[in-house]
JSON list of C-alpha atoms in Angstrom, two decimals:
[
{"chain": "A", "resi": 1, "resn": "UNK", "atom": "CA", "xyz": [0.00, 0.00, 0.00]},
{"chain": "A", "resi": 2, "resn": "UNK", "atom": "CA", "xyz": [1.51, 3.24, -1.13]},
{"chain": "A", "resi": 3, "resn": "UNK", "atom": "CA", "xyz": [0.20, 6.62, -0.21]},
{"chain": "A", "resi": 4, "resn": "UNK", "atom": "CA", "xyz": [0.48, 9.03, -3.09]},
{"chain": "A", "resi": 5, "resn": "UNK", "atom": "CA", "xyz": [0.42, 12.75, -2.44]},
{"chain": "A", "resi": 6, "resn": "UNK", "atom": "CA", "xyz": [-2.94, 13.25, -4.17]},
{"chain": "A", "resi": 7, "resn": "UNK", "atom": "CA", "xyz": [-4.77, 10.14, -2.97]},
{"chain": "A", "resi": 8, "resn": "UNK", "atom": "CA", "xyz": [-5.66, 10.02, 0.67]},
{"chain": "A", "resi": 9, "resn": "UNK", "atom": "CA", "xyz": [-6.02, 6.79, 2.59]},
{"chain": "A", "resi": 10, "resn": "UNK", "atom": "CA", "xyz": [-9.60, 6.32, 3.62]},
{"chain": "A", "resi": 11, "resn": "UNK", "atom": "CA", "xyz": [-10.12, 5.58, 7.29]},
{"chain": "A", "resi": 12, "resn": "UNK", "atom": "CA", "xyz": [-12.77, 2.89, 7.03]},
{"chain": "A", "resi": 13, "resn": "UNK", "atom": "CA", "xyz": [-11.44, 0.86, 4.10]},
{"chain": "A", "resi": 14, "resn": "UNK", "atom": "CA", "xyz": [-8.46, -1.42, 4.18]},
{"chain": "A", "resi": 15, "resn": "UNK", "atom": "CA", "xyz": [-7.88, -1.41, 0.45]},
{"chain": "A", "resi": 16, "resn": "UNK", "atom": "CA", "xyz": [-5.84, 1.43, -0.99]},
{"chain": "A", "resi": 17, "resn": "UNK", "atom": "CA", "xyz": [-8.05, 4.23, -2.22]},
{"chain": "A", "resi": 18, "resn": "UNK", "atom": "CA", "xyz": [-7.91, 4.41, -5.99]},
{"chain": "A", "resi": 19, "resn": "UNK", "atom": "CA", "xyz": [-7.80, 7.84, -7.62]},
{"chain": "A", "resi": 20, "resn": "UNK", "atom": "CA", "xyz": [-11.33, 8.99, -8.35]},
{"chain": "A", "resi": 21, "resn": "UNK", "atom": "CA", "xyz": [-11.79, 8.87, -12.05]},
{"chain": "A", "resi": 22, "resn": "UNK", "atom": "CA", "xyz": [-12.47, 12.32, -13.49]},
{"chain": "A", "resi": 23, "resn": "UNK", "atom": "CA", "xyz": [-9.91, 14.53, -11.84]},
{"chain": "A", "resi": 24, "resn": "UNK", "atom": "CA", "xyz": [-11.11, 17.48, -13.85]},
{"chain": "A", "resi": 25, "resn": "UNK", "atom": "CA", "xyz": [-9.06, 19.97, -11.91]},
{"chain": "A", "resi": 26, "resn": "UNK", "atom": "CA", "xyz": [-5.70, 18.45, -12.85]},
{"chain": "A", "resi": 27, "resn": "UNK", "atom": "CA", "xyz": [-6.39, 17.39, -16.45]},
{"chain": "A", "resi": 28, "resn": "UNK", "atom": "CA", "xyz": [-5.19, 19.58, -19.24]},
{"chain": "A", "resi": 29, "resn": "UNK", "atom": "CA", "xyz": [-7.98, 20.87, -21.46]},
{"chain": "A", "resi": 30, "resn": "UNK", "atom": "CA", "xyz": [-7.56, 18.84, -24.63]},
{"chain": "A", "resi": 31, "resn": "UNK", "atom": "CA", "xyz": [-10.03, 18.07, -27.39]},
{"chain": "A", "resi": 32, "resn": "UNK", "atom": "CA", "xyz": [-10.69, 14.43, -26.33]},
{"chain": "A", "resi": 33, "resn": "UNK", "atom": "CA", "xyz": [-11.38, 15.50, -22.75]},
{"chain": "A", "resi": 34, "resn": "UNK", "atom": "CA", "xyz": [-13.66, 18.29, -23.94]},
{"chain": "A", "resi": 35, "resn": "UNK", "atom": "CA", "xyz": [-15.44, 15.88, -26.32]},
{"chain": "A", "resi": 36, "resn": "UNK", "atom": "CA", "xyz": [-15.99, 13.40, -23.49]},
{"chain": "A", "resi": 37, "resn": "UNK", "atom": "CA", "xyz": [-17.23, 16.11, -21.14]},
{"chain": "A", "resi": 38, "resn": "UNK", "atom": "CA", "xyz": [-19.55, 17.54, -23.79]},
{"chain": "A", "resi": 39, "resn": "UNK", "atom": "CA", "xyz": [-20.91, 14.02, -24.33]},
{"chain": "A", "resi": 40, "resn": "UNK", "atom": "CA", "xyz": [-21.98, 13.90, -20.69]},
{"chain": "A", "resi": 41, "resn": "UNK", "atom": "CA", "xyz": [-23.50, 17.39, -20.79]},
{"chain": "A", "resi": 42, "resn": "UNK", "atom": "CA", "xyz": [-25.43, 16.71, -24.01]},
{"chain": "A", "resi": 43, "resn": "UNK", "atom": "CA", "xyz": [-26.57, 13.35, -22.62]},
{"chain": "A", "resi": 44, "resn": "UNK", "atom": "CA", "xyz": [-27.91, 15.09, -19.53]},
{"chain": "A", "resi": 45, "resn": "UNK", "atom": "CA", "xyz": [-29.76, 17.66, -21.66]},
{"chain": "A", "resi": 46, "resn": "UNK", "atom": "CA", "xyz": [-31.34, 14.81, -23.64]},
{"chain": "A", "resi": 47, "resn": "UNK", "atom": "CA", "xyz": [-32.33, 13.10, -20.40]},
{"chain": "A", "resi": 48, "resn": "UNK", "atom": "CA", "xyz": [-34.19, 16.23, -19.30]},
{"chain": "A", "resi": 49, "resn": "UNK", "atom": "CA", "xyz": [-35.96, 16.22, -22.66]},
{"chain": "A", "resi": 50, "resn": "UNK", "atom": "CA", "xyz": [-37.62, 12.82, -22.03]},
{"chain": "A", "resi": 51, "resn": "UNK", "atom": "CA", "xyz": [-40.48, 14.21, -19.87]},
{"chain": "A", "resi": 52, "resn": "UNK", "atom": "CA", "xyz": [-40.87, 17.14, -22.31]},
{"chain": "A", "resi": 53, "resn": "UNK", "atom": "CA", "xyz": [-41.05, 14.68, -25.21]},
{"chain": "A", "resi": 54, "resn": "UNK", "atom": "CA", "xyz": [-43.74, 12.72, -23.37]},
{"chain": "A", "resi": 55, "resn": "UNK", "atom": "CA", "xyz": [-45.73, 15.90, -22.75]},
{"chain": "A", "resi": 56, "resn": "UNK", "atom": "CA", "xyz": [-45.44, 16.90, -26.43]},
{"chain": "A", "resi": 57, "resn": "UNK", "atom": "CA", "xyz": [-46.40, 13.39, -27.54]},
{"chain": "A", "resi": 58, "resn": "UNK", "atom": "CA", "xyz": [-49.46, 13.25, -25.30]},
{"chain": "A", "resi": 59, "resn": "UNK", "atom": "CA", "xyz": [-50.66, 16.72, -26.31]},
{"chain": "A", "resi": 60, "resn": "UNK", "atom": "CA", "xyz": [-49.94, 16.37, -30.05]},
{"chain": "A", "resi": 61, "resn": "UNK", "atom": "CA", "xyz": [-51.98, 13.14, -30.15]},
{"chain": "A", "resi": 62, "resn": "UNK", "atom": "CA", "xyz": [-54.87, 14.52, -28.03]},
{"chain": "A", "resi": 63, "resn": "UNK", "atom": "CA", "xyz": [-57.62, 16.84, -29.34]},
{"chain": "A", "resi": 64, "resn": "UNK", "atom": "CA", "xyz": [-57.06, 19.14, -32.36]},
{"chain": "A", "resi": 65, "resn": "UNK", "atom": "CA", "xyz": [-57.15, 22.11, -29.94]},
{"chain": "A", "resi": 66, "resn": "UNK", "atom": "CA", "xyz": [-54.35, 20.56, -27.88]},
{"chain": "A", "resi": 67, "resn": "UNK", "atom": "CA", "xyz": [-52.36, 19.98, -31.07]},
{"chain": "A", "resi": 68, "resn": "UNK", "atom": "CA", "xyz": [-52.65, 23.62, -32.11]},
{"chain": "A", "resi": 69, "resn": "UNK", "atom": "CA", "xyz": [-51.87, 24.89, -28.61]},
{"chain": "A", "resi": 70, "resn": "UNK", "atom": "CA", "xyz": [-48.67, 22.82, -28.48]},
{"chain": "A", "resi": 71, "resn": "UNK", "atom": "CA", "xyz": [-47.76, 23.85, -32.02]},
{"chain": "A", "resi": 72, "resn": "UNK", "atom": "CA", "xyz": [-48.04, 27.51, -30.92]},
{"chain": "A", "resi": 73, "resn": "UNK", "atom": "CA", "xyz": [-45.89, 26.70, -27.90]},
{"chain": "A", "resi": 74, "resn": "UNK", "atom": "CA", "xyz": [-43.24, 25.13, -30.13]},
{"chain": "A", "resi": 75, "resn": "UNK", "atom": "CA", "xyz": [-43.17, 28.30, -32.24]},
{"chain": "A", "resi": 76, "resn": "UNK", "atom": "CA", "xyz": [-42.74, 30.60, -29.23]},
{"chain": "A", "resi": 77, "resn": "UNK", "atom": "CA", "xyz": [-39.23, 31.85, -28.39]},
{"chain": "A", "resi": 78, "resn": "UNK", "atom": "CA", "xyz": [-38.94, 29.47, -25.44]},
{"chain": "A", "resi": 79, "resn": "UNK", "atom": "CA", "xyz": [-40.23, 26.58, -27.54]},
{"chain": "A", "resi": 80, "resn": "UNK", "atom": "CA", "xyz": [-37.81, 27.26, -30.39]},
{"chain": "A", "resi": 81, "resn": "UNK", "atom": "CA", "xyz": [-34.92, 27.61, -27.96]},
{"chain": "A", "resi": 82, "resn": "UNK", "atom": "CA", "xyz": [-35.76, 24.27, -26.32]},
{"chain": "A", "resi": 83, "resn": "UNK", "atom": "CA", "xyz": [-36.00, 22.54, -29.69]},
{"chain": "A", "resi": 84, "resn": "UNK", "atom": "CA", "xyz": [-32.68, 24.10, -30.67]},
{"chain": "A", "resi": 85, "resn": "UNK", "atom": "CA", "xyz": [-31.02, 23.02, -27.42]},
{"chain": "A", "resi": 86, "resn": "UNK", "atom": "CA", "xyz": [-32.14, 19.39, -27.55]},
{"chain": "A", "resi": 87, "resn": "UNK", "atom": "CA", "xyz": [-31.59, 19.20, -31.32]},
{"chain": "A", "resi": 88, "resn": "UNK", "atom": "CA", "xyz": [-28.01, 20.43, -30.88]},
{"chain": "A", "resi": 89, "resn": "UNK", "atom": "CA", "xyz": [-27.47, 18.00, -28.00]},
{"chain": "A", "resi": 90, "resn": "UNK", "atom": "CA", "xyz": [-28.82, 15.18, -30.17]},
{"chain": "A", "resi": 91, "resn": "UNK", "atom": "CA", "xyz": [-26.59, 16.00, -33.14]},
{"chain": "A", "resi": 92, "resn": "UNK", "atom": "CA", "xyz": [-23.48, 16.21, -30.96]},
{"chain": "A", "resi": 93, "resn": "UNK", "atom": "CA", "xyz": [-24.33, 13.14, -28.86]},
{"chain": "A", "resi": 94, "resn": "UNK", "atom": "CA", "xyz": [-25.04, 11.13, -32.03]},
{"chain": "A", "resi": 95, "resn": "UNK", "atom": "CA", "xyz": [-21.83, 12.11, -33.84]},
{"chain": "A", "resi": 96, "resn": "UNK", "atom": "CA", "xyz": [-19.64, 11.68, -30.77]},
{"chain": "A", "resi": 97, "resn": "UNK", "atom": "CA", "xyz": [-21.49, 8.48, -29.81]},
{"chain": "A", "resi": 98, "resn": "UNK", "atom": "CA", "xyz": [-20.62, 6.96, -33.19]},
{"chain": "A", "resi": 99, "resn": "UNK", "atom": "CA", "xyz": [-17.04, 8.13, -32.56]},
{"chain": "A", "resi": 100, "resn": "UNK", "atom": "CA", "xyz": [-17.03, 6.32, -29.20]},
{"chain": "A", "resi": 101, "resn": "UNK", "atom": "CA", "xyz": [-18.37, 3.14, -30.82]},
{"chain": "A", "resi": 102, "resn": "UNK", "atom": "CA", "xyz": [-15.63, 3.31, -33.45]},
{"chain": "A", "resi": 103, "resn": "UNK", "atom": "CA", "xyz": [-13.00, 3.84, -30.73]},
{"chain": "A", "resi": 104, "resn": "UNK", "atom": "CA", "xyz": [-14.42, 0.84, -28.85]},
{"chain": "A", "resi": 105, "resn": "UNK", "atom": "CA", "xyz": [-14.15, -1.19, -32.02]},
{"chain": "A", "resi": 106, "resn": "UNK", "atom": "CA", "xyz": [-10.45, -0.33, -32.12]},
{"chain": "A", "resi": 107, "resn": "UNK", "atom": "CA", "xyz": [-10.33, 2.33, -34.82]},
{"chain": "A", "resi": 108, "resn": "UNK", "atom": "CA", "xyz": [-7.97, 5.31, -34.62]},
{"chain": "A", "resi": 109, "resn": "UNK", "atom": "CA", "xyz": [-6.48, 4.76, -31.20]},
{"chain": "A", "resi": 110, "resn": "UNK", "atom": "CA", "xyz": [-3.37, 6.86, -31.67]},
{"chain": "A", "resi": 111, "resn": "UNK", "atom": "CA", "xyz": [-3.20, 10.10, -29.77]},
{"chain": "A", "resi": 112, "resn": "UNK", "atom": "CA", "xyz": [-3.15, 12.29, -32.88]},
{"chain": "A", "resi": 113, "resn": "UNK", "atom": "CA", "xyz": [-6.16, 10.54, -34.40]},
{"chain": "A", "resi": 114, "resn": "UNK", "atom": "CA", "xyz": [-8.06, 10.74, -31.10]},
{"chain": "A", "resi": 115, "resn": "UNK", "atom": "CA", "xyz": [-7.46, 14.48, -31.00]},
{"chain": "A", "resi": 116, "resn": "UNK", "atom": "CA", "xyz": [-8.41, 14.84, -34.64]},
{"chain": "A", "resi": 117, "resn": "UNK", "atom": "CA", "xyz": [-11.72, 13.01, -34.42]},
{"chain": "A", "resi": 118, "resn": "UNK", "atom": "CA", "xyz": [-12.57, 14.65, -31.09]},
{"chain": "A", "resi": 119, "resn": "UNK", "atom": "CA", "xyz": [-12.26, 17.97, -32.91]},
{"chain": "A", "resi": 120, "resn": "UNK", "atom": "CA", "xyz": [-14.42, 16.56, -35.69]},
{"chain": "A", "resi": 121, "resn": "UNK", "atom": "CA", "xyz": [-17.20, 15.77, -33.18]},
{"chain": "A", "resi": 122, "resn": "UNK", "atom": "CA", "xyz": [-17.00, 19.22, -31.61]},
{"chain": "A", "resi": 123, "resn": "UNK", "atom": "CA", "xyz": [-17.03, 20.98, -34.98]},
{"chain": "A", "resi": 124, "resn": "UNK", "atom": "CA", "xyz": [-19.96, 18.82, -36.13]},
{"chain": "A", "resi": 125, "resn": "UNK", "atom": "CA", "xyz": [-21.84, 19.90, -33.00]},
{"chain": "A", "resi": 126, "resn": "UNK", "atom": "CA", "xyz": [-21.19, 23.59, -33.71]},
{"chain": "A", "resi": 127, "resn": "UNK", "atom": "CA", "xyz": [-22.16, 23.29, -37.39]},
{"chain": "A", "resi": 128, "resn": "UNK", "atom": "CA", "xyz": [-25.28, 21.33, -36.41]},
{"chain": "A", "resi": 129, "resn": "UNK", "atom": "CA", "xyz": [-26.21, 24.03, -33.91]},
{"chain": "A", "resi": 130, "resn": "UNK", "atom": "CA", "xyz": [-25.88, 26.73, -36.60]},
{"chain": "A", "resi": 131, "resn": "UNK", "atom": "CA", "xyz": [-27.92, 24.82, -39.19]},
{"chain": "A", "resi": 132, "resn": "UNK", "atom": "CA", "xyz": [-30.61, 24.10, -36.61]},
{"chain": "A", "resi": 133, "resn": "UNK", "atom": "CA", "xyz": [-30.78, 27.76, -35.61]},
{"chain": "A", "resi": 134, "resn": "UNK", "atom": "CA", "xyz": [-31.26, 28.76, -39.27]},
{"chain": "A", "resi": 135, "resn": "UNK", "atom": "CA", "xyz": [-33.98, 26.13, -39.68]},
{"chain": "A", "resi": 136, "resn": "UNK", "atom": "CA", "xyz": [-35.83, 27.04, -36.48]},
{"chain": "A", "resi": 137, "resn": "UNK", "atom": "CA", "xyz": [-35.81, 30.83, -36.94]},
{"chain": "B", "resi": 1, "resn": "UNK", "atom": "CA", "xyz": [-10.00, -12.89, -22.04]},
{"chain": "B", "resi": 2, "resn": "UNK", "atom": "CA", "xyz": [-11.76, -10.98, -19.30]},
{"chain": "B", "resi": 3, "resn": "UNK", "atom": "CA", "xyz": [-11.71, -13.04, -16.15]},
{"chain": "B", "resi": 4, "resn": "UNK", "atom": "CA", "xyz": [-14.65, -13.00, -13.78]},
{"chain": "B", "resi": 5, "resn": "UNK", "atom": "CA", "xyz": [-13.00, -10.74, -11.22]},
{"chain": "B", "resi": 6, "resn": "UNK", "atom": "CA", "xyz": [-15.09, -8.50, -9.00]},
{"chain": "B", "resi": 7, "resn": "UNK", "atom": "CA", "xyz": [-14.18, -4.84, -9.20]},
{"chain": "B", "resi": 8, "resn": "UNK", "atom": "CA", "xyz": [-15.69, -2.10, -7.06]},
{"chain": "B", "resi": 9, "resn": "UNK", "atom": "CA", "xyz": [-19.36, -1.94, -6.14]},
{"chain": "B", "resi": 10, "resn": "UNK", "atom": "CA", "xyz": [-20.66, -2.84, -9.59]},
{"chain": "B", "resi": 11, "resn": "UNK", "atom": "CA", "xyz": [-18.59, -6.09, -9.48]},
{"chain": "B", "resi": 12, "resn": "UNK", "atom": "CA", "xyz": [-18.52, -6.34, -13.24]},
{"chain": "B", "resi": 13, "resn": "UNK", "atom": "CA", "xyz": [-18.77, -3.49, -15.71]},
{"chain": "B", "resi": 14, "resn": "UNK", "atom": "CA", "xyz": [-19.11, -5.58, -18.85]},
{"chain": "B", "resi": 15, "resn": "UNK", "atom": "CA", "xyz": [-22.91, -5.96, -18.79]},
{"chain": "B", "resi": 16, "resn": "UNK", "atom": "CA", "xyz": [-23.47, -2.22, -18.32]},
{"chain": "B", "resi": 17, "resn": "UNK", "atom": "CA", "xyz": [-20.88, -1.48, -20.97]},
{"chain": "B", "resi": 18, "resn": "UNK", "atom": "CA", "xyz": [-22.50, -3.83, -23.45]},
{"chain": "B", "resi": 19, "resn": "UNK", "atom": "CA", "xyz": [-26.10, -2.70, -22.86]},
{"chain": "B", "resi": 20, "resn": "UNK", "atom": "CA", "xyz": [-25.10, 0.95, -23.03]},
{"chain": "B", "resi": 21, "resn": "UNK", "atom": "CA", "xyz": [-23.63, 0.42, -26.49]},
{"chain": "B", "resi": 22, "resn": "UNK", "atom": "CA", "xyz": [-26.34, -1.93, -27.69]},
{"chain": "B", "resi": 23, "resn": "UNK", "atom": "CA", "xyz": [-29.07, 0.55, -26.71]},
{"chain": "B", "resi": 24, "resn": "UNK", "atom": "CA", "xyz": [-26.96, 3.33, -28.28]},
{"chain": "B", "resi": 25, "resn": "UNK", "atom": "CA", "xyz": [-27.14, 1.63, -31.68]},
{"chain": "B", "resi": 26, "resn": "UNK", "atom": "CA", "xyz": [-30.94, 1.28, -31.45]},
{"chain": "B", "resi": 27, "resn": "UNK", "atom": "CA", "xyz": [-31.31, 4.92, -30.37]},
{"chain": "B", "resi": 28, "resn": "UNK", "atom": "CA", "xyz": [-28.97, 6.12, -33.11]},
{"chain": "B", "resi": 29, "resn": "UNK", "atom": "CA", "xyz": [-31.33, 4.52, -35.63]},
{"chain": "B", "resi": 30, "resn": "UNK", "atom": "CA", "xyz": [-34.66, 5.52, -34.02]},
{"chain": "B", "resi": 31, "resn": "UNK", "atom": "CA", "xyz": [-34.15, 8.90, -32.36]},
{"chain": "B", "resi": 32, "resn": "UNK", "atom": "CA", "xyz": [-33.43, 10.79, -35.62]},
{"chain": "B", "resi": 33, "resn": "UNK", "atom": "CA", "xyz": [-36.82, 9.49, -36.84]},
{"chain": "B", "resi": 34, "resn": "UNK", "atom": "CA", "xyz": [-38.55, 10.84, -33.72]},
{"chain": "B", "resi": 35, "resn": "UNK", "atom": "CA", "xyz": [-36.86, 14.22, -34.16]},
{"chain": "B", "resi": 36, "resn": "UNK", "atom": "CA", "xyz": [-37.67, 14.30, -37.88]},
{"chain": "B", "resi": 37, "resn": "UNK", "atom": "CA", "xyz": [-41.37, 13.79, -37.02]},
{"chain": "B", "resi": 38, "resn": "UNK", "atom": "CA", "xyz": [-41.21, 16.49, -34.35]},
{"chain": "B", "resi": 39, "resn": "UNK", "atom": "CA", "xyz": [-39.61, 18.97, -36.76]},
{"chain": "B", "resi": 40, "resn": "UNK", "atom": "CA", "xyz": [-42.07, 18.01, -39.51]},
{"chain": "B", "resi": 41, "resn": "UNK", "atom": "CA", "xyz": [-44.87, 18.91, -37.09]},
{"chain": "B", "resi": 42, "resn": "UNK", "atom": "CA", "xyz": [-43.03, 22.13, -36.18]},
{"chain": "B", "resi": 43, "resn": "UNK", "atom": "CA", "xyz": [-42.72, 23.36, -39.77]},
{"chain": "B", "resi": 44, "resn": "UNK", "atom": "CA", "xyz": [-46.27, 22.33, -40.68]},
{"chain": "B", "resi": 45, "resn": "UNK", "atom": "CA", "xyz": [-45.42, 19.60, -43.21]},
{"chain": "B", "resi": 46, "resn": "UNK", "atom": "CA", "xyz": [-47.18, 17.03, -41.00]},
{"chain": "B", "resi": 47, "resn": "UNK", "atom": "CA", "xyz": [-50.69, 17.66, -39.65]},
{"chain": "B", "resi": 48, "resn": "UNK", "atom": "CA", "xyz": [-52.26, 15.88, -36.70]},
{"chain": "B", "resi": 49, "resn": "UNK", "atom": "CA", "xyz": [-54.02, 13.17, -38.74]},
{"chain": "B", "resi": 50, "resn": "UNK", "atom": "CA", "xyz": [-50.86, 12.34, -40.68]},
{"chain": "B", "resi": 51, "resn": "UNK", "atom": "CA", "xyz": [-48.87, 12.24, -37.44]},
{"chain": "B", "resi": 52, "resn": "UNK", "atom": "CA", "xyz": [-51.41, 9.91, -35.82]},
{"chain": "B", "resi": 53, "resn": "UNK", "atom": "CA", "xyz": [-51.47, 7.66, -38.89]},
{"chain": "B", "resi": 54, "resn": "UNK", "atom": "CA", "xyz": [-47.72, 7.20, -38.56]},
{"chain": "B", "resi": 55, "resn": "UNK", "atom": "CA", "xyz": [-47.70, 6.81, -34.77]},
{"chain": "B", "resi": 56, "resn": "UNK", "atom": "CA", "xyz": [-50.60, 4.40, -34.31]},
{"chain": "B", "resi": 57, "resn": "UNK", "atom": "CA", "xyz": [-49.69, 2.08, -37.16]},
{"chain": "B", "resi": 58, "resn": "UNK", "atom": "CA", "xyz": [-48.37, -1.24, -35.88]},
{"chain": "B", "resi": 59, "resn": "UNK", "atom": "CA", "xyz": [-44.78, -0.67, -37.09]},
{"chain": "B", "resi": 60, "resn": "UNK", "atom": "CA", "xyz": [-44.95, 2.79, -35.53]},
{"chain": "B", "resi": 61, "resn": "UNK", "atom": "CA", "xyz": [-46.13, 1.49, -32.17]},
{"chain": "B", "resi": 62, "resn": "UNK", "atom": "CA", "xyz": [-43.60, -1.34, -32.06]},
{"chain": "B", "resi": 63, "resn": "UNK", "atom": "CA", "xyz": [-40.66, 0.86, -33.08]},
{"chain": "B", "resi": 64, "resn": "UNK", "atom": "CA", "xyz": [-41.78, 3.52, -30.61]},
{"chain": "B", "resi": 65, "resn": "UNK", "atom": "CA", "xyz": [-41.94, 0.95, -27.78]},
{"chain": "B", "resi": 66, "resn": "UNK", "atom": "CA", "xyz": [-38.50, -0.40, -28.72]},
{"chain": "B", "resi": 67, "resn": "UNK", "atom": "CA", "xyz": [-37.18, 3.17, -28.80]},
{"chain": "B", "resi": 68, "resn": "UNK", "atom": "CA", "xyz": [-38.58, 3.92, -25.36]},
{"chain": "B", "resi": 69, "resn": "UNK", "atom": "CA", "xyz": [-37.01, 0.84, -23.75]},
{"chain": "B", "resi": 70, "resn": "UNK", "atom": "CA", "xyz": [-33.65, 1.53, -25.39]},
{"chain": "B", "resi": 71, "resn": "UNK", "atom": "CA", "xyz": [-33.77, 5.23, -24.46]},
{"chain": "B", "resi": 72, "resn": "UNK", "atom": "CA", "xyz": [-34.66, 4.70, -20.80]},
{"chain": "B", "resi": 73, "resn": "UNK", "atom": "CA", "xyz": [-32.05, 1.93, -20.45]},
{"chain": "B", "resi": 74, "resn": "UNK", "atom": "CA", "xyz": [-29.41, 4.13, -22.05]},
{"chain": "B", "resi": 75, "resn": "UNK", "atom": "CA", "xyz": [-30.35, 7.14, -19.91]},
{"chain": "B", "resi": 76, "resn": "UNK", "atom": "CA", "xyz": [-30.23, 5.05, -16.73]},
{"chain": "B", "resi": 77, "resn": "UNK", "atom": "CA", "xyz": [-26.80, 3.61, -17.55]},
{"chain": "B", "resi": 78, "resn": "UNK", "atom": "CA", "xyz": [-25.47, 7.00, -18.63]},
{"chain": "B", "resi": 79, "resn": "UNK", "atom": "CA", "xyz": [-26.55, 8.68, -15.40]},
{"chain": "B", "resi": 80, "resn": "UNK", "atom": "CA", "xyz": [-25.09, 5.73, -13.48]},
{"chain": "B", "resi": 81, "resn": "UNK", "atom": "CA", "xyz": [-21.68, 6.44, -15.03]},
{"chain": "B", "resi": 82, "resn": "UNK", "atom": "CA", "xyz": [-21.96, 10.13, -14.14]},
{"chain": "B", "resi": 83, "resn": "UNK", "atom": "CA", "xyz": [-23.14, 9.40, -10.58]},
{"chain": "B", "resi": 84, "resn": "UNK", "atom": "CA", "xyz": [-20.33, 6.87, -10.03]},
{"chain": "B", "resi": 85, "resn": "UNK", "atom": "CA", "xyz": [-17.81, 9.44, -11.23]},
{"chain": "B", "resi": 86, "resn": "UNK", "atom": "CA", "xyz": [-18.97, 12.57, -9.44]},
{"chain": "B", "resi": 87, "resn": "UNK", "atom": "CA", "xyz": [-20.91, 11.42, -6.38]},
{"chain": "B", "resi": 88, "resn": "UNK", "atom": "CA", "xyz": [-18.30, 10.20, -3.94]},
{"chain": "B", "resi": 89, "resn": "UNK", "atom": "CA", "xyz": [-20.66, 9.20, -1.13]},
{"chain": "B", "resi": 90, "resn": "UNK", "atom": "CA", "xyz": [-21.60, 5.59, -1.87]},
{"chain": "B", "resi": 91, "resn": "UNK", "atom": "CA", "xyz": [-24.85, 5.67, 0.15]},
{"chain": "B", "resi": 92, "resn": "UNK", "atom": "CA", "xyz": [-26.01, 8.71, -1.81]},
{"chain": "B", "resi": 93, "resn": "UNK", "atom": "CA", "xyz": [-25.30, 6.91, -5.10]},
{"chain": "B", "resi": 94, "resn": "UNK", "atom": "CA", "xyz": [-27.62, 4.09, -4.12]},
{"chain": "B", "resi": 95, "resn": "UNK", "atom": "CA", "xyz": [-30.40, 6.51, -3.20]},
{"chain": "B", "resi": 96, "resn": "UNK", "atom": "CA", "xyz": [-29.95, 8.54, -6.39]},
{"chain": "B", "resi": 97, "resn": "UNK", "atom": "CA", "xyz": [-29.95, 5.48, -8.63]},
{"chain": "B", "resi": 98, "resn": "UNK", "atom": "CA", "xyz": [-33.01, 4.13, -6.82]},
{"chain": "B", "resi": 99, "resn": "UNK", "atom": "CA", "xyz": [-34.90, 7.39, -7.37]},
{"chain": "B", "resi": 100, "resn": "UNK", "atom": "CA", "xyz": [-33.81, 7.44, -11.00]},
{"chain": "B", "resi": 101, "resn": "UNK", "atom": "CA", "xyz": [-34.94, 3.85, -11.50]},
{"chain": "B", "resi": 102, "resn": "UNK", "atom": "CA", "xyz": [-38.40, 4.68, -10.12]},
{"chain": "B", "resi": 103, "resn": "UNK", "atom": "CA", "xyz": [-38.65, 7.76, -12.38]},
{"chain": "B", "resi": 104, "resn": "UNK", "atom": "CA", "xyz": [-37.54, 5.72, -15.40]},
{"chain": "B", "resi": 105, "resn": "UNK", "atom": "CA", "xyz": [-40.12, 3.01, -14.69]},
{"chain": "B", "resi": 106, "resn": "UNK", "atom": "CA", "xyz": [-42.91, 5.59, -14.19]},
{"chain": "B", "resi": 107, "resn": "UNK", "atom": "CA", "xyz": [-42.00, 7.42, -17.41]},
{"chain": "B", "resi": 108, "resn": "UNK", "atom": "CA", "xyz": [-41.71, 4.10, -19.25]},
{"chain": "B", "resi": 109, "resn": "UNK", "atom": "CA", "xyz": [-45.15, 2.92, -18.09]},
{"chain": "B", "resi": 110, "resn": "UNK", "atom": "CA", "xyz": [-46.75, 6.26, -18.95]},
{"chain": "B", "resi": 111, "resn": "UNK", "atom": "CA", "xyz": [-45.11, 6.31, -22.37]},
{"chain": "B", "resi": 112, "resn": "UNK", "atom": "CA", "xyz": [-45.81, 2.64, -23.10]},
{"chain": "B", "resi": 113, "resn": "UNK", "atom": "CA", "xyz": [-49.48, 2.93, -22.13]},
{"chain": "B", "resi": 114, "resn": "UNK", "atom": "CA", "xyz": [-49.82, 6.07, -24.26]},
{"chain": "B", "resi": 115, "resn": "UNK", "atom": "CA", "xyz": [-48.40, 4.33, -27.31]},
{"chain": "B", "resi": 116, "resn": "UNK", "atom": "CA", "xyz": [-50.72, 1.36, -27.05]},
{"chain": "B", "resi": 117, "resn": "UNK", "atom": "CA", "xyz": [-53.83, 3.35, -26.09]},
{"chain": "B", "resi": 118, "resn": "UNK", "atom": "CA", "xyz": [-54.10, 5.41, -29.32]},
{"chain": "B", "resi": 119, "resn": "UNK", "atom": "CA", "xyz": [-57.23, 4.67, -31.30]},
{"chain": "B", "resi": 120, "resn": "UNK", "atom": "CA", "xyz": [-58.77, 2.46, -28.66]}
]
């Protein structure tokens, strides 16, 4: 059992305390780290959209008045912004998710390629956000 | 090969890892369809009758149900990863994941019943 300067020994466990995984404060800000972090953020945004999606689904399939009311809501500033936010999160999470699957499958594991395709994901997210903004407004 | 060694509180991460990726593939195929329908409604190219015809067809209902199971599974596993990384109090993790599981089941039942109730 070795005590490292950054990892404290916990009092109530006998096993050595492993470093907690995302030590965000000591990592350098690199594209792969940013891509991974943005994947979590966009995933969380999409999670929050699930109840909203259910509300939209229930109202859009209810009476014609409900349909029109929700359609008006979607066209309001708040509605458009929410659609833009979740749409952007979806585009990024999809592109970067495919990237993660390819990395899991063993493609492009060198450091340079990881940085390159992390940038690709981030740029795809930004371009997707711009296209979506043009479409929604 | 991966030996059956127990690591940490989850004991084995392979099942979670596999289901997260398996559900990801299903969602990657189905969620763009859901968003395309939503945006088609937004820009007026799909009216309510056309939307309902797509949603309450049998392929629509089955794909929608598949999508909901994959999405809730994926969301649960994704939040589990985040909670395990950032919540350092183990007891709190268990409570949080329990609450999330209940919410996921409630949303899933609501969603599932909605899908199969249309037109009846």
